[in-house]
mmCIF file of C-alpha atoms in Angstrom:
data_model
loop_
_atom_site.group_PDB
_atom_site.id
_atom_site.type_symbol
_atom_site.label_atom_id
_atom_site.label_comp_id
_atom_site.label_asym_id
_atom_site.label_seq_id
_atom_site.Cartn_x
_atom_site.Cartn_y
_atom_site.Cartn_z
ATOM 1 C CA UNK E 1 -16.167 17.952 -8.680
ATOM 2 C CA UNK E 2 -19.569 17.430 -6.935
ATOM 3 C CA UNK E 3 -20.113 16.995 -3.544
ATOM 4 C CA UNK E 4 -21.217 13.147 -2.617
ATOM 5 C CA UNK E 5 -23.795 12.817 -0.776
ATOM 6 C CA UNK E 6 -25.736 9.323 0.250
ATOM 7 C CA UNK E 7 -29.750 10.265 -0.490
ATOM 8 C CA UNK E 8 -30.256 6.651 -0.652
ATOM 9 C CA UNK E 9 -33.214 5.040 1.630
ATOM 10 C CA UNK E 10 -32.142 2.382 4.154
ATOM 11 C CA UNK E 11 -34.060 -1.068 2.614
ATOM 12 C CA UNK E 12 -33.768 -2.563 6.101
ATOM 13 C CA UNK E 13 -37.554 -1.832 8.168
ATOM 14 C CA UNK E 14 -36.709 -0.075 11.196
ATOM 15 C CA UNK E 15 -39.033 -2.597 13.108
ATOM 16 C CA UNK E 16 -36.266 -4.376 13.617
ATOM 17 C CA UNK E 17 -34.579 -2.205 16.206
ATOM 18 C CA UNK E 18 -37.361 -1.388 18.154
ATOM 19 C CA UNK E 19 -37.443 -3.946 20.755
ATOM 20 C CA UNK E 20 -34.921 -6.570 21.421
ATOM 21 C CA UNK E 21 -35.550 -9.841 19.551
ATOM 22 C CA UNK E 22 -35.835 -13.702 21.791
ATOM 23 C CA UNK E 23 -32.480 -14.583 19.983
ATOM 24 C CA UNK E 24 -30.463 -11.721 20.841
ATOM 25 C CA UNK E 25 -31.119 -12.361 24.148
ATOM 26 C CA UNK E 26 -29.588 -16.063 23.785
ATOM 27 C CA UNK E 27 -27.138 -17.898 25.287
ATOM 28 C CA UNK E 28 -26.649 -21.228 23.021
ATOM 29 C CA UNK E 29 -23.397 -22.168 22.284
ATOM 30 C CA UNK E 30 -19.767 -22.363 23.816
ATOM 31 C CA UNK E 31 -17.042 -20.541 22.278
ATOM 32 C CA UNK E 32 -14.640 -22.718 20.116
ATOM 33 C CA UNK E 33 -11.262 -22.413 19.017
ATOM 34 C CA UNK E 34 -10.281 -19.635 16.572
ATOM 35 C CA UNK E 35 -8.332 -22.354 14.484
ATOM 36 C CA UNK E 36 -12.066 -23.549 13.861
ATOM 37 C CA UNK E 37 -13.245 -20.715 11.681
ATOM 38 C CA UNK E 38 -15.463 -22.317 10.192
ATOM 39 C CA UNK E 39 -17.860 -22.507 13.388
ATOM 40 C CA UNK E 40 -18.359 -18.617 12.885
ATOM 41 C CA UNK E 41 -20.367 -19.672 9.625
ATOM 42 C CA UNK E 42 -21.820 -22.148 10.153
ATOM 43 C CA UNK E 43 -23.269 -21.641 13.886
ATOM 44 C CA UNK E 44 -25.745 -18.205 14.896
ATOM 45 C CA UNK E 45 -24.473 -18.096 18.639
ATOM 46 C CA UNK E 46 -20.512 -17.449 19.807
ATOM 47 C CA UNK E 47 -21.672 -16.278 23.624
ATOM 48 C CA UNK E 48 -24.895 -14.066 23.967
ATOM 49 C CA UNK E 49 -25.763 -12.057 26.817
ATOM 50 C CA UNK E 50 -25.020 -12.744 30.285
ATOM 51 C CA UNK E 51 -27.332 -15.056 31.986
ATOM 52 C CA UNK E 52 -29.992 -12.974 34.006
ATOM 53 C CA UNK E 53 -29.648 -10.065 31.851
ATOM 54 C CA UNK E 54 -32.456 -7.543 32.014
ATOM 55 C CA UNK E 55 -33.448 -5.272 28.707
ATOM 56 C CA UNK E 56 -33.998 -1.491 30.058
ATOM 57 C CA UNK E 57 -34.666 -0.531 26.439
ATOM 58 C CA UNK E 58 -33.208 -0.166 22.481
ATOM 59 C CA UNK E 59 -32.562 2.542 21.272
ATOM 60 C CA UNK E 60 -31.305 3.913 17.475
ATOM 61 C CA UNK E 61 -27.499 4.870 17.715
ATOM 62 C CA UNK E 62 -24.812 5.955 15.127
ATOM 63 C CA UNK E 63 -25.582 5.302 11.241
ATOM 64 C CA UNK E 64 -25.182 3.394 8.866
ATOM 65 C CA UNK E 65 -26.142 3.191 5.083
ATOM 66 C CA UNK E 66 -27.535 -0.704 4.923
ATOM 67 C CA UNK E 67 -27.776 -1.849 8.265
ATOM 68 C CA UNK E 68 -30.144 -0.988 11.542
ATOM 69 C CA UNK E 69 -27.787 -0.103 14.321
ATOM 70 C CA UNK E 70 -29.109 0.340 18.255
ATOM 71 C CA UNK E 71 -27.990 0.677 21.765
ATOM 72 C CA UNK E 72 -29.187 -1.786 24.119
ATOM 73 C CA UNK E 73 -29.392 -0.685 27.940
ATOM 74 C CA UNK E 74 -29.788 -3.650 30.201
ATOM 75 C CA UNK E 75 -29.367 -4.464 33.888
ATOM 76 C CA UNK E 76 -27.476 -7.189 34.909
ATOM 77 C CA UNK E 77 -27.937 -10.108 37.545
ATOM 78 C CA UNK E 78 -25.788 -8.117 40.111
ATOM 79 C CA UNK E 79 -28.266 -5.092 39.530
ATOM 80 C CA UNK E 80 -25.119 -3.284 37.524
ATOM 81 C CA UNK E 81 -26.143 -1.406 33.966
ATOM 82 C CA UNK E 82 -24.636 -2.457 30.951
ATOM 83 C CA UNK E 83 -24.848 -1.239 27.102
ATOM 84 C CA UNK E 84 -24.919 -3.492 24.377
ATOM 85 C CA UNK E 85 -24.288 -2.439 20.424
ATOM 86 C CA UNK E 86 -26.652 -4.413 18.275
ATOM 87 C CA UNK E 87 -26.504 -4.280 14.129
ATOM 88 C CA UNK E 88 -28.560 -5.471 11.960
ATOM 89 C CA UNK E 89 -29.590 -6.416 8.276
ATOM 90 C CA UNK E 90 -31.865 -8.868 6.085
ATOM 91 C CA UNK E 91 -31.555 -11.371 3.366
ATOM 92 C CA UNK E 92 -29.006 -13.850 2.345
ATOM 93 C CA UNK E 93 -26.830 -11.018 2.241
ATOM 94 C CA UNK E 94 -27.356 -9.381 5.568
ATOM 95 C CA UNK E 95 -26.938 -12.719 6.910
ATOM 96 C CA UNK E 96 -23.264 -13.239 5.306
ATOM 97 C CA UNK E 97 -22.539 -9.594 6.373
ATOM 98 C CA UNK E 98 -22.927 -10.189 10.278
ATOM 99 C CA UNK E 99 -21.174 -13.996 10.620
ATOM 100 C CA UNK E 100 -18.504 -12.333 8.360
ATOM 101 C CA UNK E 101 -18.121 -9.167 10.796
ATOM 102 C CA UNK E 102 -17.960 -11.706 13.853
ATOM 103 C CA UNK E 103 -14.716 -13.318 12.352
ATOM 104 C CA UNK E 104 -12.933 -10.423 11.385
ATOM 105 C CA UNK E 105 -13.792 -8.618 15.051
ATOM 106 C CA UNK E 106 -12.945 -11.747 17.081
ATOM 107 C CA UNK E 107 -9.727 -12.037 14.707
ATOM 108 C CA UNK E 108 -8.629 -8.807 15.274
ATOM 109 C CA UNK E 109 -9.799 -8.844 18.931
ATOM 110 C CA UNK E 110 -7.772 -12.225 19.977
ATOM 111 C CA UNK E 111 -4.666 -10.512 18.504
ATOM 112 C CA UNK E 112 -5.020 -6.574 20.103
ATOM 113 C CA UNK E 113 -7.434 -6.919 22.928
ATOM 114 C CA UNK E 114 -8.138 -3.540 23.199
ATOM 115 C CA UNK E 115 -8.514 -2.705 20.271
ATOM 116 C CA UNK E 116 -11.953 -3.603 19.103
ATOM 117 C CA UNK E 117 -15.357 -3.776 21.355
ATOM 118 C CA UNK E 118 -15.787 -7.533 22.463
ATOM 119 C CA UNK E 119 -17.764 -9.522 19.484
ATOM 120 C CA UNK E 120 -20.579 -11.053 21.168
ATOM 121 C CA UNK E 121 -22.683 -13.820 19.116
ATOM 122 C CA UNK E 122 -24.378 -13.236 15.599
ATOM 123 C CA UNK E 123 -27.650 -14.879 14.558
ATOM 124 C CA UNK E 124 -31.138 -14.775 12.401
ATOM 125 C CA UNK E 125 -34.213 -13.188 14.882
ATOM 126 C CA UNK E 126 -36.530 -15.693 16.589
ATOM 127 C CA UNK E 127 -38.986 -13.541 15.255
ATOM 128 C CA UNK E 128 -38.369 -13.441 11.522
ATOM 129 C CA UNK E 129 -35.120 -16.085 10.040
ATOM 130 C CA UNK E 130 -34.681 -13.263 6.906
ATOM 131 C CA UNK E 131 -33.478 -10.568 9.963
ATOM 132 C CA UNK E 132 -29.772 -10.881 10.854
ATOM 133 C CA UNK E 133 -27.818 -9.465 13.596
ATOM 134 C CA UNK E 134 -24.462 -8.489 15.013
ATOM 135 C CA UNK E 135 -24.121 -8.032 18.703
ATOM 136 C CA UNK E 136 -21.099 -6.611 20.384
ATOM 137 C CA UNK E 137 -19.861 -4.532 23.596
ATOM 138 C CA UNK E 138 -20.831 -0.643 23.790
ATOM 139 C CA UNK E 139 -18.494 1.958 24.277
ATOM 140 C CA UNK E 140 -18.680 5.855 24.343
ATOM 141 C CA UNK E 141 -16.606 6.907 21.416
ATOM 142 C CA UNK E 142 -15.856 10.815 20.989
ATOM 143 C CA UNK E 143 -16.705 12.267 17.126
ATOM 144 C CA UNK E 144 -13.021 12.522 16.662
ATOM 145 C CA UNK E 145 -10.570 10.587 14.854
ATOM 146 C CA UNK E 146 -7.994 9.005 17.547
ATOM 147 C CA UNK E 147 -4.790 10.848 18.241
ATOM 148 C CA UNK E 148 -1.871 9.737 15.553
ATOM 149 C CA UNK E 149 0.483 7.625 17.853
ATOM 150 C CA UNK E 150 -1.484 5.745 19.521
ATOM 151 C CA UNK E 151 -3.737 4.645 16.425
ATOM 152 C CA UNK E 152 -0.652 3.403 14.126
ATOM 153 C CA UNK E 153 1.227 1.624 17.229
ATOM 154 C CA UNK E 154 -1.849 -0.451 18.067
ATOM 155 C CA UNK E 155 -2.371 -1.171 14.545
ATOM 156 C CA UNK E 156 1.359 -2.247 13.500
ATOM 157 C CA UNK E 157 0.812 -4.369 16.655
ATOM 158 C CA UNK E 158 -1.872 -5.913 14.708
ATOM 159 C CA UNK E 159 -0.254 -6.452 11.768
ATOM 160 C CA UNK E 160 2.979 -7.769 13.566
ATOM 161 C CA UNK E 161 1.133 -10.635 15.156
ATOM 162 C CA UNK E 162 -1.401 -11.561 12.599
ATOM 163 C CA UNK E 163 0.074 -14.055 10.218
ATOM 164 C CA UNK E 164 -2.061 -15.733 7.931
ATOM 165 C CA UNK E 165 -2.933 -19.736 9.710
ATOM 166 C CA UNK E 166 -1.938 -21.382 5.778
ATOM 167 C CA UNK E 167 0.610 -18.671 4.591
ATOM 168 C CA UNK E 168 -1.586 -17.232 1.794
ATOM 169 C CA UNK E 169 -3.748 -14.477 0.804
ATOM 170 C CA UNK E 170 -7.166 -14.245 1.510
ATOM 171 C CA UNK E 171 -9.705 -15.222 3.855
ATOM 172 C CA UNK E 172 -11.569 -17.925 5.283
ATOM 173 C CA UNK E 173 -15.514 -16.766 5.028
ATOM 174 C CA UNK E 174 -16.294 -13.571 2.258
ATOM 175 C CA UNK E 175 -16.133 -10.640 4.018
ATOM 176 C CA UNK E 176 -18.034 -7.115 2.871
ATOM 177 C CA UNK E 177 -16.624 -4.292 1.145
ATOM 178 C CA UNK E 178 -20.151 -1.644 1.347
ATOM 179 C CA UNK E 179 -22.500 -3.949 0.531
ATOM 180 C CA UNK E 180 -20.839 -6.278 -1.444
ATOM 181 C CA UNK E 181 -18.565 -9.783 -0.579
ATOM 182 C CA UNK E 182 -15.155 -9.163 -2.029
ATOM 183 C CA UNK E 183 -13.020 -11.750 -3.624
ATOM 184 C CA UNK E 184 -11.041 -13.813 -0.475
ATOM 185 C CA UNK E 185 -10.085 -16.958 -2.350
ATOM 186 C CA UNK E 186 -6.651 -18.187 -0.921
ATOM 187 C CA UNK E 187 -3.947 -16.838 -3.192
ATOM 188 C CA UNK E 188 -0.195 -18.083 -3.074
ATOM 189 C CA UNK E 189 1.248 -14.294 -4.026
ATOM 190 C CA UNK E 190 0.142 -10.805 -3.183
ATOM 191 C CA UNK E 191 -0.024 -10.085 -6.803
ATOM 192 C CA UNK E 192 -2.410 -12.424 -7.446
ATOM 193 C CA UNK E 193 -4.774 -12.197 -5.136
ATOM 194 C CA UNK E 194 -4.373 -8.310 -5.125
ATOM 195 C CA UNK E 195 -5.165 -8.132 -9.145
ATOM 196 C CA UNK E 196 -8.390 -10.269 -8.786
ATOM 197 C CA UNK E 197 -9.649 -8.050 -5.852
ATOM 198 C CA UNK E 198 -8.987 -5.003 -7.826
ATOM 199 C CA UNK E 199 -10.467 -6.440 -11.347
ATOM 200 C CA UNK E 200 -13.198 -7.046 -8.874
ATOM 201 C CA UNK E 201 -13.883 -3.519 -7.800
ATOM 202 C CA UNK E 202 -13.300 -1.746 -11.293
ATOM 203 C CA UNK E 203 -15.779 -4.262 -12.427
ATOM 204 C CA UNK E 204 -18.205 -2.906 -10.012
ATOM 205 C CA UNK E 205 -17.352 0.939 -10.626
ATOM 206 C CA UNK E 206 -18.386 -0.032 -14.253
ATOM 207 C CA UNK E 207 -21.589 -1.469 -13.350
ATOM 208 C CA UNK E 208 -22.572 1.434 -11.359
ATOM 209 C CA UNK E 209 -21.302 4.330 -14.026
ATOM 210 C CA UNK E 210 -21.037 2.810 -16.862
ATOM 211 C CA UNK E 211 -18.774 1.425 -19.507
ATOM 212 C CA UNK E 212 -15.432 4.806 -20.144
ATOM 213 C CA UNK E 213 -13.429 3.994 -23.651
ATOM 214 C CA UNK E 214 -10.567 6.395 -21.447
ATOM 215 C CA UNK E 215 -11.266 4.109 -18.314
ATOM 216 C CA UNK E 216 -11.127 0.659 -20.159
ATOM 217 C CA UNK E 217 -7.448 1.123 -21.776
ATOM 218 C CA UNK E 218 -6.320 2.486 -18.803
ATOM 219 C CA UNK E 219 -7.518 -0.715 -16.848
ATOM 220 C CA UNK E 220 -5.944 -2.768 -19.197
ATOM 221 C CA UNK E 221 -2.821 -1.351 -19.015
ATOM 222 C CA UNK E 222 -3.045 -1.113 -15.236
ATOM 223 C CA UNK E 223 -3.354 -5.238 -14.902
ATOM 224 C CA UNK E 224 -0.692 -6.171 -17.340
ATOM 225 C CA UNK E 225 1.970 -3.195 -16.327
ATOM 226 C CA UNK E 226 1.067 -1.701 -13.539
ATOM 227 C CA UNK E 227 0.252 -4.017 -11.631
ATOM 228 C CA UNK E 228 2.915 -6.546 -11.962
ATOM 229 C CA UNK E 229 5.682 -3.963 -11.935
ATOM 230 C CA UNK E 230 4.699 -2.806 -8.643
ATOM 231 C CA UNK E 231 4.036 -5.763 -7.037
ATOM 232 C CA UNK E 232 5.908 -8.331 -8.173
ATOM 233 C CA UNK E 233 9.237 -7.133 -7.058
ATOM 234 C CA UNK E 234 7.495 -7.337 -3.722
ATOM 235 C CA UNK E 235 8.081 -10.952 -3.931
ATOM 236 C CA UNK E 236 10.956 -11.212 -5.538
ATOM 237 C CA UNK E 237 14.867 -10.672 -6.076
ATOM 238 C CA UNK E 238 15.294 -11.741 -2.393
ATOM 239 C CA UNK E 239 12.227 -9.619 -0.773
ATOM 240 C CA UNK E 240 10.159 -10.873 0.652
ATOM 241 C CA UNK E 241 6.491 -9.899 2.236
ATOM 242 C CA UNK E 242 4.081 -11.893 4.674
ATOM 243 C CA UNK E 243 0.318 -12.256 4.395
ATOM 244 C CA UNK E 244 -1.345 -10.076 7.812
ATOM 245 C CA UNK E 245 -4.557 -9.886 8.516
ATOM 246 C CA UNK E 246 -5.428 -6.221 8.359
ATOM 247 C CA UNK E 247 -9.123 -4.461 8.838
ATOM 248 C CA UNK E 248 -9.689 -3.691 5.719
ATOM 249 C CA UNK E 249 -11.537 -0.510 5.560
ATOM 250 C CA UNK E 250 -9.778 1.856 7.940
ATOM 251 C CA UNK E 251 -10.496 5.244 7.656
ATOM 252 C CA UNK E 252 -12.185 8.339 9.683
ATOM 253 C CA UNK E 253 -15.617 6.365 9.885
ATOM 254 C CA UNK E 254 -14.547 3.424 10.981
ATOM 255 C CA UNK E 255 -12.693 4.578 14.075
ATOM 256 C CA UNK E 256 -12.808 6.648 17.324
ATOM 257 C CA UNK E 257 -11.837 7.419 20.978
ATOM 258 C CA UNK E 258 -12.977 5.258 23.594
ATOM 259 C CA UNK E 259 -14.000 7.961 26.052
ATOM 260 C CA UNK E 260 -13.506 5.970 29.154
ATOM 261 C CA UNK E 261 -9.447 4.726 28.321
ATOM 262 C CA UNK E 262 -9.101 7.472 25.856
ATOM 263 C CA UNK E 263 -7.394 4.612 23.685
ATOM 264 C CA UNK E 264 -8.114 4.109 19.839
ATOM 265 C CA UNK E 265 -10.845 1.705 18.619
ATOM 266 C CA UNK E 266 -11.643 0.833 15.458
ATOM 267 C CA UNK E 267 -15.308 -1.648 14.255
ATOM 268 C CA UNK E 268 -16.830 -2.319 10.933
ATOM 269 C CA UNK E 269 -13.894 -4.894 9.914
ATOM 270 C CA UNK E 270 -14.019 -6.313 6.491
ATOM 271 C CA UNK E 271 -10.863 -8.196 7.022
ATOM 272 C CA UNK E 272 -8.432 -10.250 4.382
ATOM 273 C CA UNK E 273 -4.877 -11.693 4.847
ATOM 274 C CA UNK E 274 -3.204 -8.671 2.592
ATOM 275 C CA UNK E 275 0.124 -6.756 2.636
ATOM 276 C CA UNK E 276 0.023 -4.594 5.247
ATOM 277 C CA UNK E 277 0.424 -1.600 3.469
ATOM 278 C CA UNK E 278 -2.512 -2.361 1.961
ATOM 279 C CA UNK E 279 -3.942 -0.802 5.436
ATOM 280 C CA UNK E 280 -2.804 2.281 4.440
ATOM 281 C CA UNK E 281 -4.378 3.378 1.280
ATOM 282 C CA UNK E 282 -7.597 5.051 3.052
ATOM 283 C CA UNK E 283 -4.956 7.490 4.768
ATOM 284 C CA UNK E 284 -3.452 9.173 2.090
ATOM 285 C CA UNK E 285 -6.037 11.350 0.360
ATOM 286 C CA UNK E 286 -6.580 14.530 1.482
ATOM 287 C CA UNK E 287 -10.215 14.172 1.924
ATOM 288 C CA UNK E 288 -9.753 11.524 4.878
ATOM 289 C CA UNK E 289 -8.737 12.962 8.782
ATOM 290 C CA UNK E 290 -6.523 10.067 8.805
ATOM 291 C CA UNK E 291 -3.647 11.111 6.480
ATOM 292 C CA UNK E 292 0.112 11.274 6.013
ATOM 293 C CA UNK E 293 1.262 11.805 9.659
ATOM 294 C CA UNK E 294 -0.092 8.706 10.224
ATOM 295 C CA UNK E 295 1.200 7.212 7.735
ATOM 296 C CA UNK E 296 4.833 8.278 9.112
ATOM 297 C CA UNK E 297 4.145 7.120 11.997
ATOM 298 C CA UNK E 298 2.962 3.667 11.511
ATOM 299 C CA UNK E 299 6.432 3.335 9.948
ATOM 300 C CA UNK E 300 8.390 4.161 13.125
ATOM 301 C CA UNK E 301 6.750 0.437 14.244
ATOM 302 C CA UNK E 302 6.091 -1.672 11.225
ATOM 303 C CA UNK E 303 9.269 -0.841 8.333
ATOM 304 C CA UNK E 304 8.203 -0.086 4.507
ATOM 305 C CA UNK E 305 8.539 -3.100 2.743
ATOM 306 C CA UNK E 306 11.296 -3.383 -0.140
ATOM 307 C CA UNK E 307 11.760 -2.015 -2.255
ATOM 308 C CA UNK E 308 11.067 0.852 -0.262
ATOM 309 C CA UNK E 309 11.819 3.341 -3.416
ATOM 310 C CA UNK E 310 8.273 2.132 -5.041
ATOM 311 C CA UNK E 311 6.035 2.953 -1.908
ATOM 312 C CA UNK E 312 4.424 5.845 -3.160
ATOM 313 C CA UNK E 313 3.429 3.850 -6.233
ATOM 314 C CA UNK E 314 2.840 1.428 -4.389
ATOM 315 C CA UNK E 315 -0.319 3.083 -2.212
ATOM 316 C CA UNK E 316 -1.446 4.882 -5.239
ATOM 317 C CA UNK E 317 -1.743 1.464 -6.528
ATOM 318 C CA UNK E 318 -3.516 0.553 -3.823
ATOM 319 C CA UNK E 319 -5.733 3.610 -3.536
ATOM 320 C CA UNK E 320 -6.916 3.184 -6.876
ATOM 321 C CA UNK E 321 -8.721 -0.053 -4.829
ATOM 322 C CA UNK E 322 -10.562 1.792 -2.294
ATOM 323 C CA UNK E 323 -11.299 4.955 -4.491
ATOM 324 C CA UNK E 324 -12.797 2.435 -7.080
ATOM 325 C CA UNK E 325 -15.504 1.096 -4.272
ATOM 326 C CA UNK E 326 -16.618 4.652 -3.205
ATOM 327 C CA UNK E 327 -17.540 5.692 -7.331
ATOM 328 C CA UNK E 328 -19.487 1.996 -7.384
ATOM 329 C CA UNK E 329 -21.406 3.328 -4.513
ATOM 330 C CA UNK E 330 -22.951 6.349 -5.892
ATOM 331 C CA UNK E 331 -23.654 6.278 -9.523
ATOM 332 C CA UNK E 332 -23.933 9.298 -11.789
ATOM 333 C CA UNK E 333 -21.752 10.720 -9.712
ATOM 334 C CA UNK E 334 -18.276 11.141 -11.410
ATOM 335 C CA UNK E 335 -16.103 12.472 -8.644
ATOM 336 C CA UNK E 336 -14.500 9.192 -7.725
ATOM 337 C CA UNK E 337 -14.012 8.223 -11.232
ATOM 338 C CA UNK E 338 -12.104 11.238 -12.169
ATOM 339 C CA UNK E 339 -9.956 10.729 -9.336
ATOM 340 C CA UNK E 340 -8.993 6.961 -10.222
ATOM 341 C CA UNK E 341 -8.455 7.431 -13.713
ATOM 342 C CA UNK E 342 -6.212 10.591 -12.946
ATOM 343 C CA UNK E 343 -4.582 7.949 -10.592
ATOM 344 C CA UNK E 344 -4.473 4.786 -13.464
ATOM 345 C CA UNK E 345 -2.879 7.649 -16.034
ATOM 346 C CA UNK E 346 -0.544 8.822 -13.994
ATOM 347 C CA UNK E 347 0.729 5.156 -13.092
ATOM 348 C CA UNK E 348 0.439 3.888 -16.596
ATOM 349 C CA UNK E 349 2.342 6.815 -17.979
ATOM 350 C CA UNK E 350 5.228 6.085 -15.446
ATOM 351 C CA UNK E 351 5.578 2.332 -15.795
ATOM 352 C CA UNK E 352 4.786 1.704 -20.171
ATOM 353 C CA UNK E 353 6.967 -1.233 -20.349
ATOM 354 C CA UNK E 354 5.826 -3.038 -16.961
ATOM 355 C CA UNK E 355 8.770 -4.983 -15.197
ATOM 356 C CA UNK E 356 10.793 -4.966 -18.195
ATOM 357 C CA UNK E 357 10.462 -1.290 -18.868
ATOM 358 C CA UNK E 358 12.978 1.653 -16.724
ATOM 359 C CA UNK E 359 10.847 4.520 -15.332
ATOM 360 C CA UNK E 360 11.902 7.989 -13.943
ATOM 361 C CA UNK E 361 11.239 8.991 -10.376
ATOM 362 C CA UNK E 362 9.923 12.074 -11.276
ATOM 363 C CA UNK E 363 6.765 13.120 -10.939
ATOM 364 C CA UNK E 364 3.668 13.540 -8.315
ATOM 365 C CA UNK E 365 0.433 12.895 -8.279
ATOM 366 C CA UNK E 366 -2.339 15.375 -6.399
ATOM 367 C CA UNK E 367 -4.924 13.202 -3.911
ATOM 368 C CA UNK E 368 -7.949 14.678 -3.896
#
């Protein structure tokens, strides 16, 4: 398979990074209750900076593939430095992109503390209204994943206390999966909601490599069988599962090491009300840092959900999700799509009949 590599230009003008815009620097708007979501879309400011903040300088830190990113170093009123993460992106969507991040961070921040860098306020630049950024709290991360214990307790924590406010699956405001928004639409069932995200993403892998006869039965077989025989029973005959609110993109990138408590912490949300497994699907192949042990261990905290016999399946099913998203994102490329329809075949060739059908529990499946 080839080796993927992003050779892609960044469309958003590094201008944007090199000085600190009037808005950035604002302090508008008090911060409202989290039952009010909708303030985080509708309103540019949550806090800003400190009042009496001084801007050192901005400087380009970490990488990303459609967003600006900087450090800013500022002195505060009490004479103390302080570092400030700024991101930033353009257009309609960049704009969606940043108030979106701001819910999922404060989301997950009100529920583990310590477990994200504080969100700060999101807003269009004084400067130019098509520029959009992201502000949050810097922290010294190391280039390392973080250590396995630590990482799944904080984020079965998470899941534990994160119940969805109306009981269903989805989101309030469309979050970002890459560059696109991803289906959040309030669902009643898992399976639902679940099949519509992932119709979503194959459509995408489609558009960017074009239309597979192979593919294209196997996807059709995947939604009517596959899908519902692995999910469904979820639901029912007396299980039972809960909508969390989970990160939604969690693997080696989107994590580190806070150097100063040596704790995990994890950015880039993209969060949904999902099964928490869900979480999981970025740390089972290979090719991710973050892989089985974890996996294990996040178990010791949060229990696999019944029937526990179908897990396996289960996060195939749900790799087949995030490996769809990373073939979308670099067309011509056919790694990816090799690897999901190995995945689809192998499911689809286990479950023919769907939830009416018997299957054998024999059988593995090689994630690469």
């Amino acid at each position: 398979m080839g080796e993927v590599i992003w050779d892609k230009p960044n469309e958003v003008p590094e201008w944007v990074i090199e000085k600190v815009d009037n808005n950035v620097l604002a302090s508008q708007l008090p911060r409202k209750p989290l039952s009010e979501i909708e303030f985080f879309a509708h309103y540019s400011v949550l806090t800003g900076l400190p009042p009496g903040t001084q801007v050192v300088g901005i400087y380009p830190h970490g990488a990303s593939y459609w967003t600006r990113t900087a450090a800013i170093r500022t002195r505060q009123a009490d004479g103390e430095p302080r570092t400030f993460f700024l991101k930033v992106s353009h257009h309609e969507s960049g704009k969606n992109m940043m108030s979106s991040e701001l819910v999922s961070m404060t989301l997950i921040r009100d529920t583990v503390p310590d477990l994200v860098p504080l969100p700060i306020s999101w807003g269009a630049y004084a400067a130019n209204s098509d520029i959009h950024f992201y502000l949050c709290s810097f922290h010294d991360m190391t280039n390392d994943i973080p250590e396995v214990q630590p990482l799944t307790a904080k984020i079965a924590e998470l899941h534990k206390k994160s119940l969805s406010p109306n009981g269903k699956y989805g989101f309030s405001v469309p979050t970002y999966q890459s560059k696109w928004p991803q289906p959040v639409e309030w669902k009643d069932s898992w399976e639902e909601f679940f099949l519509l995200s992932l119709k979503w993403v194959l459509g995408k892998e489609e558009e960017s490599q074009g239309y597979d006869a192979e593919l294209g039965q196997l996807k059709e077989a995947l939604f009517e069988k596959v899908v519902p025989r692995l999910l469904r029973p979820l639901e029912t005959g007396g299980n039972h599962i809960e909508p969390r609110l989970v990160h939604g993109d969690l693997w080696d990138d989107n994590c580190s090491t806070d150097v100063a408590t040596n704790m995990p912490i994890i950015f880039d949300a993209t969060s949904i009300y999902a099964h928490n497994e869900y979480e999981l699907a970025p740390w089972r192949p290979p090719r991710h840092k973050i892989g089985k042990p974890y996996i294990k261990a996040y178990f010791r905290d949060f229990p696999v959900s019944a029937p526990e016999s179908d897990f396996d399946d289960r996060l195939t099913l749900y790799c087949i999700r995030f490996d769809s998203l990373s073939s979308a994102l670099y067309p011509g490329n056919l790694r990816f799509r090799n690897i999901i329809k190995e995945k689809i075949r192998f499911l689809v060739e286990k479950f023919p009949n769907g939830c009416e059908g018997t299957h054998s529990r024999k059988g593995s499946i090689s994630y690469t």
